[in-house]
Amino acid sequence: MERLFQIQRHLWLCLCLAVFNIADALFTHQLLLKGGTELNPIMKTLYSVDPVLFLLVKFLFSYLILTIGFVPLQRRVQKLLYVAFIIYTLVIAWHIIINIWLVK
């Protein structure tokens, strides 16, 4: 029963990360349309090639993150998912703050 709970928690964590990744893509796209700058050099290059390609890659990453939720992972990898969750929470908070600041 405990193992089942761990897999469910792991799946929920991956679901949240996938949603955060999509939100990050949409927020970033919106900010770039307003003249913002992408800080990730790889994503910046993708966006300069084609914004649709940028969004497709981000959505593909979200799909991959979600599928990881169905695969049993070692504890070390699960801990890395928690670190990624904290980082993405901060990134989304930063996007919200920037969007609120731009509205003023």
CSV table of N, CA, C and O in Angstrom, one decimal:
chain,number,residue,atom,x,y,z
A,1,MET,N,0.8,-1.2,0.0
A,1,MET,CA,0.0,0.0,0.0
A,1,MET,C,0.9,1.3,0.0
A,1,MET,O,0.5,2.2,-0.7
A,2,GLU,N,2.0,1.2,0.8
A,2,GLU,CA,2.8,2.4,0.8
A,2,GLU,C,3.4,2.7,-0.6
A,2,GLU,O,3.6,3.8,-1.0
A,3,ARG,N,3.8,1.6,-1.3
A,3,ARG,CA,4.4,1.8,-2.6
A,3,ARG,C,3.4,2.4,-3.6
A,3,ARG,O,3.8,3.3,-4.4
A,4,LEU,N,2.1,2.0,-3.5
A,4,LEU,CA,1.1,2.6,-4.3
A,4,LEU,C,1.0,4.1,-4.0
A,4,LEU,O,0.9,4.9,-4.9
A,5,PHE,N,1.0,4.5,-2.8
A,5,PHE,CA,0.9,5.9,-2.4
A,5,PHE,C,2.1,6.7,-3.0
A,5,PHE,O,1.9,7.8,-3.5
A,6,GLN,N,3.3,6.1,-2.9
A,6,GLN,CA,4.5,6.8,-3.5
A,6,GLN,C,4.3,7.0,-5.0
A,6,GLN,O,4.7,8.0,-5.5
A,7,ILE,N,3.8,6.0,-5.7
A,7,ILE,CA,3.6,6.2,-7.1
A,7,ILE,C,2.6,7.2,-7.4
A,7,ILE,O,2.8,8.1,-8.3
A,8,GLN,N,1.5,7.2,-6.7
A,8,GLN,CA,0.5,8.3,-6.9
A,8,GLN,C,1.0,9.7,-6.6
A,8,GLN,O,0.8,10.6,-7.3
A,9,ARG,N,1.8,9.8,-5.5
A,9,ARG,CA,2.4,11.1,-5.2
A,9,ARG,C,3.4,11.5,-6.3
A,9,ARG,O,3.4,12.7,-6.7
A,10,HIS,N,4.1,10.6,-6.8
A,10,HIS,CA,5.1,10.8,-7.8
A,10,HIS,C,4.3,11.3,-9.1
A,10,HIS,O,4.7,12.2,-9.8
A,11,LEU,N,3.2,10.6,-9.4
A,11,LEU,CA,2.4,11.0,-10.6
A,11,LEU,C,1.9,12.4,-10.4
A,11,LEU,O,1.9,13.2,-11.4
A,12,TRP,N,1.3,12.7,-9.3
A,12,TRP,CA,0.8,14.1,-9.0
A,12,TRP,C,1.9,15.1,-9.2
A,12,TRP,O,1.7,16.2,-9.7
A,13,LEU,N,3.1,14.8,-8.7
A,13,LEU,CA,4.2,15.7,-8.8
A,13,LEU,C,4.5,16.0,-10.3
A,13,LEU,O,4.7,17.1,-10.7
A,14,CYS,N,4.6,14.9,-11.0
A,14,CYS,CA,4.9,15.0,-12.5
A,14,CYS,C,3.8,15.8,-13.2
A,14,CYS,O,4.0,16.6,-14.1
A,15,LEU,N,2.5,15.6,-12.8
A,15,LEU,CA,1.4,16.3,-13.4
A,15,LEU,C,1.5,17.8,-13.1
A,15,LEU,O,1.4,18.6,-14.0
A,16,CYS,N,1.9,18.1,-11.9
A,16,CYS,CA,2.1,19.6,-11.5
A,16,CYS,C,3.3,20.1,-12.3
A,16,CYS,O,3.2,21.3,-12.8
A,17,LEU,N,4.3,19.4,-12.5
A,17,LEU,CA,5.5,19.9,-13.2
A,17,LEU,C,5.1,20.1,-14.7
A,17,LEU,O,5.6,21.1,-15.3
A,18,ALA,N,4.3,19.2,-15.3
A,18,ALA,CA,3.9,19.3,-16.6
A,18,ALA,C,3.0,20.6,-16.8
A,18,ALA,O,3.2,21.3,-17.8
A,19,VAL,N,2.1,20.8,-15.9
A,19,VAL,CA,1.3,22.0,-16.0
A,19,VAL,C,2.1,23.3,-15.8
A,19,VAL,O,1.9,24.3,-16.5
A,20,PHE,N,3.1,23.2,-14.9
A,20,PHE,CA,4.0,24.4,-14.7
A,20,PHE,C,4.8,24.7,-15.9
A,20,PHE,O,5.0,25.8,-16.3
A,21,ASN,N,5.2,23.6,-16.6
A,21,ASN,CA,6.0,23.8,-17.8
A,21,ASN,C,5.2,24.4,-18.9
A,21,ASN,O,5.7,25.3,-19.6
A,22,ILE,N,3.9,24.0,-19.0
A,22,ILE,CA,3.1,24.6,-20.0
A,22,ILE,C,2.8,26.1,-19.7
A,22,ILE,O,2.8,27.0,-20.5
A,23,ALA,N,2.5,26.3,-18.4
A,23,ALA,CA,2.3,27.7,-17.9
A,23,ALA,C,3.6,28.6,-18.2
A,23,ALA,O,3.4,29.7,-18.7
A,24,ASP,N,4.7,28.0,-17.9
A,24,ASP,CA,6.0,28.7,-18.2
A,24,ASP,C,6.1,29.1,-19.7
A,24,ASP,O,6.5,30.2,-20.1
A,25,ALA,N,5.7,28.1,-20.6
A,25,ALA,CA,5.8,28.4,-22.0
A,25,ALA,C,4.9,29.5,-22.4
A,25,ALA,O,5.3,30.4,-23.2
A,26,LEU,N,3.7,29.5,-21.9
A,26,LEU,CA,2.7,30.5,-22.3
A,26,LEU,C,3.0,31.9,-21.7
A,26,LEU,O,2.9,32.9,-22.4
A,27,PHE,N,3.5,31.9,-20.4
A,27,PHE,CA,3.9,33.1,-19.8
A,27,PHE,C,5.1,33.7,-20.6
A,27,PHE,O,5.2,34.9,-20.9
A,28,THR,N,6.1,32.9,-20.9
A,28,THR,CA,7.3,33.3,-21.6
A,28,THR,C,6.9,33.9,-23.0
A,28,THR,O,7.4,34.9,-23.4
A,29,HIS,N,6.1,33.1,-23.7
A,29,HIS,CA,5.6,33.6,-25.0
A,29,HIS,C,5.0,35.0,-24.9
A,29,HIS,O,5.3,35.9,-25.7
A,30,GLN,N,4.1,35.1,-23.9
A,30,GLN,CA,3.4,36.4,-23.7
A,30,GLN,C,4.4,37.5,-23.4
A,30,GLN,O,4.3,38.6,-24.0
A,31,LEU,N,5.3,37.2,-22.6
A,31,LEU,CA,6.3,38.3,-22.2
A,31,LEU,C,7.3,38.6,-23.4
A,31,LEU,O,7.6,39.8,-23.6
A,32,LEU,N,7.6,37.6,-24.2
A,32,LEU,CA,8.5,37.8,-25.3
A,32,LEU,C,7.8,38.7,-26.4
A,32,LEU,O,8.4,39.5,-27.0
A,33,LEU,N,6.4,38.5,-26.5
A,33,LEU,CA,5.7,39.3,-27.4
A,33,LEU,C,5.6,40.8,-26.9
A,33,LEU,O,5.5,41.7,-27.7
A,34,LYS,N,5.8,41.0,-25.6
A,34,LYS,CA,5.8,42.4,-25.0
A,34,LYS,C,7.2,42.9,-25.0
A,34,LYS,O,7.4,44.0,-24.4
A,35,GLY,N,8.2,42.2,-25.5
A,35,GLY,CA,9.6,42.8,-25.6
A,35,GLY,C,10.5,42.2,-24.5
A,35,GLY,O,11.6,42.7,-24.3
A,36,GLY,N,10.0,41.2,-23.8
A,36,GLY,CA,10.8,40.6,-22.7
A,36,GLY,C,12.0,39.7,-23.4
A,36,GLY,O,12.1,39.7,-24.6
A,37,THR,N,12.8,39.2,-22.5
A,37,THR,CA,14.0,38.4,-22.9
A,37,THR,C,13.9,37.0,-22.3
A,37,THR,O,13.7,36.9,-21.1
A,38,GLU,N,14.2,36.0,-23.2
A,38,GLU,CA,14.3,34.6,-22.7
A,38,GLU,C,15.7,34.4,-22.1
A,38,GLU,O,16.7,34.7,-22.8
A,39,LEU,N,15.8,33.9,-20.9
A,39,LEU,CA,17.0,33.8,-20.2
A,39,LEU,C,17.7,32.4,-20.6
A,39,LEU,O,18.9,32.3,-20.5
A,40,ASN,N,16.9,31.4,-20.9
A,40,ASN,CA,17.5,30.1,-21.3
A,40,ASN,C,18.0,30.2,-22.7
A,40,ASN,O,17.2,30.4,-23.7
A,41,PRO,N,19.3,30.0,-22.9
A,41,PRO,CA,19.9,30.2,-24.3
A,41,PRO,C,19.4,29.2,-25.3
A,41,PRO,O,19.2,29.6,-26.5
A,42,ILE,N,19.0,28.0,-24.9
A,42,ILE,CA,18.5,27.0,-25.8
A,42,ILE,C,17.1,27.4,-26.3
A,42,ILE,O,16.8,27.4,-27.5
A,43,MET,N,16.3,27.8,-25.3
A,43,MET,CA,14.9,28.2,-25.6
A,43,MET,C,14.9,29.5,-26.4
A,43,MET,O,14.1,29.7,-27.3
A,44,LYS,N,15.9,30.4,-26.1
A,44,LYS,CA,16.0,31.7,-26.8
A,44,LYS,C,16.2,31.4,-28.3
A,44,LYS,O,15.7,32.0,-29.1
A,45,THR,N,17.1,30.5,-28.6
A,45,THR,CA,17.4,30.1,-29.9
A,45,THR,C,16.2,29.5,-30.6
A,45,THR,O,15.9,29.9,-31.8
A,46,LEU,N,15.5,28.6,-29.9
A,46,LEU,CA,14.3,28.0,-30.5
A,46,LEU,C,13.3,29.0,-30.8
A,46,LEU,O,12.7,29.0,-31.9
A,47,TYR,N,13.1,30.0,-29.9
A,47,TYR,CA,12.1,31.0,-30.1
A,47,TYR,C,12.5,31.9,-31.3
A,47,TYR,O,11.6,32.3,-32.0
A,48,SER,N,13.8,32.2,-31.4
A,48,SER,CA,14.2,33.1,-32.5
A,48,SER,C,14.0,32.4,-33.9
A,48,SER,O,13.8,33.0,-34.9
A,49,VAL,N,14.1,31.0,-33.9
A,49,VAL,CA,13.9,30.3,-35.1
A,49,VAL,C,12.4,30.3,-35.4
A,49,VAL,O,12.0,30.7,-36.6
A,50,ASP,N,11.5,30.0,-34.5
A,50,ASP,CA,10.1,30.0,-34.7
A,50,ASP,C,9.4,29.9,-33.3
A,50,ASP,O,9.6,28.9,-32.6
A,51,PRO,N,8.5,30.8,-33.0
A,51,PRO,CA,7.8,30.8,-31.7
A,51,PRO,C,6.9,29.5,-31.6
A,51,PRO,O,6.8,29.0,-30.5
A,52,VAL,N,6.4,29.0,-32.7
A,52,VAL,CA,5.6,27.8,-32.6
A,52,VAL,C,6.4,26.6,-32.3
A,52,VAL,O,6.0,25.7,-31.5
A,53,LEU,N,7.6,26.6,-32.8
A,53,LEU,CA,8.6,25.5,-32.5
A,53,LEU,C,8.9,25.5,-31.0
A,53,LEU,O,9.0,24.5,-30.4
A,54,PHE,N,9.1,26.7,-30.5
A,54,PHE,CA,9.4,26.9,-29.1
A,54,PHE,C,8.2,26.3,-28.2
A,54,PHE,O,8.5,25.5,-27.3
A,55,LEU,N,7.0,26.6,-28.6
A,55,LEU,CA,5.9,26.1,-27.8
A,55,LEU,C,5.7,24.6,-28.0
A,55,LEU,O,5.4,23.9,-27.0
A,56,LEU,N,5.9,24.1,-29.2
A,56,LEU,CA,5.8,22.7,-29.4
A,56,LEU,C,6.9,21.9,-28.6
A,56,LEU,O,6.5,20.8,-28.0
A,57,VAL,N,8.1,22.4,-28.5
A,57,VAL,CA,9.1,21.7,-27.7
A,57,VAL,C,8.7,21.8,-26.2
A,57,VAL,O,8.9,20.8,-25.5
A,58,LYS,N,8.3,22.9,-25.8
A,58,LYS,CA,7.8,23.0,-24.4
A,58,LYS,C,6.7,22.0,-24.1
A,58,LYS,O,6.7,21.4,-23.0
A,59,PHE,N,5.7,21.9,-25.0
A,59,PHE,CA,4.6,21.0,-24.8
A,59,PHE,C,5.1,19.6,-24.8
A,59,PHE,O,4.6,18.7,-24.1
A,60,LEU,N,6.0,19.3,-25.7
A,60,LEU,CA,6.6,17.9,-25.7
A,60,LEU,C,7.3,17.6,-24.4
A,60,LEU,O,7.1,16.5,-23.9
A,61,PHE,N,8.0,18.5,-23.9
A,61,PHE,CA,8.7,18.3,-22.6
A,61,PHE,C,7.6,18.0,-21.5
A,61,PHE,O,7.8,17.2,-20.6
A,62,SER,N,6.5,18.8,-21.6
A,62,SER,CA,5.4,18.5,-20.6
A,62,SER,C,4.9,17.1,-20.7
A,62,SER,O,4.6,16.5,-19.7
A,63,TYR,N,4.7,16.7,-21.9
A,63,TYR,CA,4.2,15.3,-22.1
A,63,TYR,C,5.2,14.3,-21.6
A,63,TYR,O,4.8,13.3,-20.9
A,64,LEU,N,6.5,14.5,-21.8
A,64,LEU,CA,7.5,13.6,-21.3
A,64,LEU,C,7.6,13.6,-19.8
A,64,LEU,O,7.7,12.6,-19.2
A,65,ILE,N,7.4,14.8,-19.2
A,65,ILE,CA,7.4,14.9,-17.7
A,65,ILE,C,6.2,14.1,-17.2
A,65,ILE,O,6.3,13.3,-16.2
A,66,LEU,N,5.1,14.2,-17.8
A,66,LEU,CA,3.9,13.5,-17.4
A,66,LEU,C,4.1,12.0,-17.5
A,66,LEU,O,3.7,11.2,-16.6
A,67,THR,N,4.7,11.5,-18.6
A,67,THR,CA,4.9,10.1,-18.7
A,67,THR,C,5.9,9.5,-17.7
A,67,THR,O,5.7,8.4,-17.3
A,68,ILE,N,6.8,10.3,-17.2
A,68,ILE,CA,7.7,9.9,-16.2
A,68,ILE,C,6.9,9.6,-14.9
A,68,ILE,O,7.3,8.7,-14.1
A,69,GLY,N,5.8,10.2,-14.7
A,69,GLY,CA,4.9,9.9,-13.6
A,69,GLY,C,4.4,8.5,-13.5
A,69,GLY,O,4.0,8.0,-12.4
A,70,PHE,N,4.4,7.8,-14.6
A,70,PHE,CA,3.9,6.4,-14.6
A,70,PHE,C,5.1,5.4,-14.5
A,70,PHE,O,4.8,4.2,-14.5
A,71,VAL,N,6.3,5.9,-14.4
A,71,VAL,CA,7.5,5.0,-14.3
A,71,VAL,C,8.0,5.0,-12.9
A,71,VAL,O,8.2,6.1,-12.4
A,72,PRO,N,8.2,3.9,-12.3
A,72,PRO,CA,8.8,3.9,-10.9
A,72,PRO,C,10.2,4.5,-11.0
A,72,PRO,O,11.0,4.1,-11.9
A,73,LEU,N,10.5,5.3,-10.1
A,73,LEU,CA,11.8,6.0,-10.0
A,73,LEU,C,12.5,5.7,-8.7
A,73,LEU,O,11.9,5.5,-7.7
A,74,GLN,N,13.8,5.8,-8.8
A,74,GLN,CA,14.6,5.7,-7.5
A,74,GLN,C,14.4,6.9,-6.7
A,74,GLN,O,14.0,8.0,-7.2
A,75,ARG,N,14.7,6.8,-5.4
A,75,ARG,CA,14.4,7.9,-4.5
A,75,ARG,C,15.2,9.2,-4.8
A,75,ARG,O,14.7,10.3,-4.7
A,76,ARG,N,16.4,9.0,-5.3
A,76,ARG,CA,17.3,10.1,-5.7
A,76,ARG,C,16.6,10.9,-6.8
A,76,ARG,O,16.6,12.2,-6.8
A,77,VAL,N,16.0,10.2,-7.8
A,77,VAL,CA,15.4,10.9,-8.9
A,77,VAL,C,14.1,11.6,-8.4
A,77,VAL,O,13.7,12.7,-8.8
A,78,GLN,N,13.4,10.9,-7.5
A,78,GLN,CA,12.2,11.6,-6.9
A,78,GLN,C,12.5,12.8,-6.2
A,78,GLN,O,11.8,13.8,-6.3
A,79,LYS,N,13.7,12.8,-5.5
A,79,LYS,CA,14.1,14.0,-4.8
A,79,LYS,C,14.4,15.2,-5.8
A,79,LYS,O,14.1,16.3,-5.5
A,80,LEU,N,15.0,14.8,-6.9
A,80,LEU,CA,15.2,15.8,-8.0
A,80,LEU,C,13.9,16.4,-8.5
A,80,LEU,O,13.9,17.6,-8.8
A,81,LEU,N,12.9,15.6,-8.6
A,81,LEU,CA,11.6,16.1,-9.0
A,81,LEU,C,11.1,17.1,-8.0
A,81,LEU,O,10.5,18.1,-8.4
A,82,TYR,N,11.3,16.9,-6.7
A,82,TYR,CA,10.9,17.9,-5.7
A,82,TYR,C,11.7,19.2,-5.9
A,82,TYR,O,11.1,20.3,-5.8
A,83,VAL,N,12.9,19.1,-6.2
A,83,VAL,CA,13.8,20.3,-6.4
A,83,VAL,C,13.2,21.0,-7.7
A,83,VAL,O,13.1,22.2,-7.7
A,84,ALA,N,12.9,20.3,-8.7
A,84,ALA,CA,12.4,20.9,-9.9
A,84,ALA,C,11.0,21.5,-9.6
A,84,ALA,O,10.7,22.6,-10.2
A,85,PHE,N,10.2,20.9,-8.8
A,85,PHE,CA,8.9,21.5,-8.4
A,85,PHE,C,9.1,22.8,-7.7
A,85,PHE,O,8.4,23.8,-8.0
A,86,ILE,N,10.1,22.9,-6.8
A,86,ILE,CA,10.3,24.1,-6.1
A,86,ILE,C,10.8,25.2,-7.0
A,86,ILE,O,10.4,26.4,-7.0
A,87,ILE,N,11.7,24.8,-7.9
A,87,ILE,CA,12.2,25.8,-8.9
A,87,ILE,C,11.1,26.3,-9.8
A,87,ILE,O,11.0,27.5,-10.1
A,88,TYR,N,10.3,25.4,-10.3
A,88,TYR,CA,9.2,25.8,-11.2
A,88,TYR,C,8.2,26.6,-10.5
A,88,TYR,O,7.6,27.5,-11.1
A,89,THR,N,8.0,26.3,-9.2
A,89,THR,CA,7.1,27.2,-8.4
A,89,THR,C,7.6,28.6,-8.4
A,89,THR,O,6.8,29.6,-8.5
A,90,LEU,N,8.9,28.8,-8.2
A,90,LEU,CA,9.5,30.1,-8.1
A,90,LEU,C,9.4,30.8,-9.5
A,90,LEU,O,9.1,32.0,-9.6
A,91,VAL,N,9.6,30.0,-10.6
A,91,VAL,CA,9.6,30.5,-11.9
A,91,VAL,C,8.2,31.0,-12.2
A,91,VAL,O,8.0,32.1,-12.8
A,92,ILE,N,7.2,30.3,-11.9
A,92,ILE,CA,5.8,30.7,-12.1
A,92,ILE,C,5.4,31.9,-11.3
A,92,ILE,O,4.8,32.8,-11.8
A,93,ALA,N,5.8,31.9,-10.0
A,93,ALA,CA,5.6,33.1,-9.2
A,93,ALA,C,6.3,34.3,-9.8
A,93,ALA,O,5.7,35.4,-9.9
A,94,TRP,N,7.5,34.2,-10.4
A,94,TRP,CA,8.2,35.3,-11.0
A,94,TRP,C,7.4,35.7,-12.2
A,94,TRP,O,7.3,36.9,-12.5
A,95,HIS,N,6.9,34.8,-13.0
A,95,HIS,CA,6.1,35.2,-14.2
A,95,HIS,C,4.9,36.0,-13.8
A,95,HIS,O,4.5,37.0,-14.4
A,96,ILE,N,4.2,35.6,-12.7
A,96,ILE,CA,3.0,36.3,-12.3
A,96,ILE,C,3.4,37.7,-11.8
A,96,ILE,O,2.7,38.6,-12.1
A,97,ILE,N,4.5,37.8,-11.0
A,97,ILE,CA,4.9,39.1,-10.6
A,97,ILE,C,5.2,40.0,-11.8
A,97,ILE,O,4.8,41.2,-11.8
A,98,ILE,N,6.0,39.5,-12.7
A,98,ILE,CA,6.3,40.3,-13.9
A,98,ILE,C,5.1,40.7,-14.7
A,98,ILE,O,4.9,41.9,-15.1
A,99,ASN,N,4.1,39.8,-14.8
A,99,ASN,CA,2.9,40.2,-15.5
A,99,ASN,C,2.1,41.2,-14.8
A,99,ASN,O,1.5,42.1,-15.4
A,100,ILE,N,2.0,41.1,-13.5
A,100,ILE,CA,1.3,42.1,-12.7
A,100,ILE,C,2.0,43.5,-12.8
A,100,ILE,O,1.4,44.5,-13.0
A,101,TRP,N,3.3,43.4,-12.8
A,101,TRP,CA,4.1,44.7,-12.9
A,101,TRP,C,3.9,45.3,-14.2
A,101,TRP,O,3.9,46.5,-14.3
A,102,LEU,N,3.8,44.5,-15.3
A,102,LEU,CA,3.7,45.1,-16.6
A,102,LEU,C,2.3,45.7,-16.9
A,102,LEU,O,2.1,46.6,-17.7
A,103,VAL,N,1.3,45.2,-16.1
A,103,VAL,CA,0.0,45.7,-16.3
A,103,VAL,C,-0.1,47.1,-15.7
A,103,VAL,O,-0.9,48.0,-16.2
A,104,LYS,N,0.6,47.4,-14.7
A,104,LYS,CA,0.6,48.8,-14.1
A,104,LYS,C,1.1,49.8,-15.0
A,104,LYS,O,1.9,49.8,-15.8
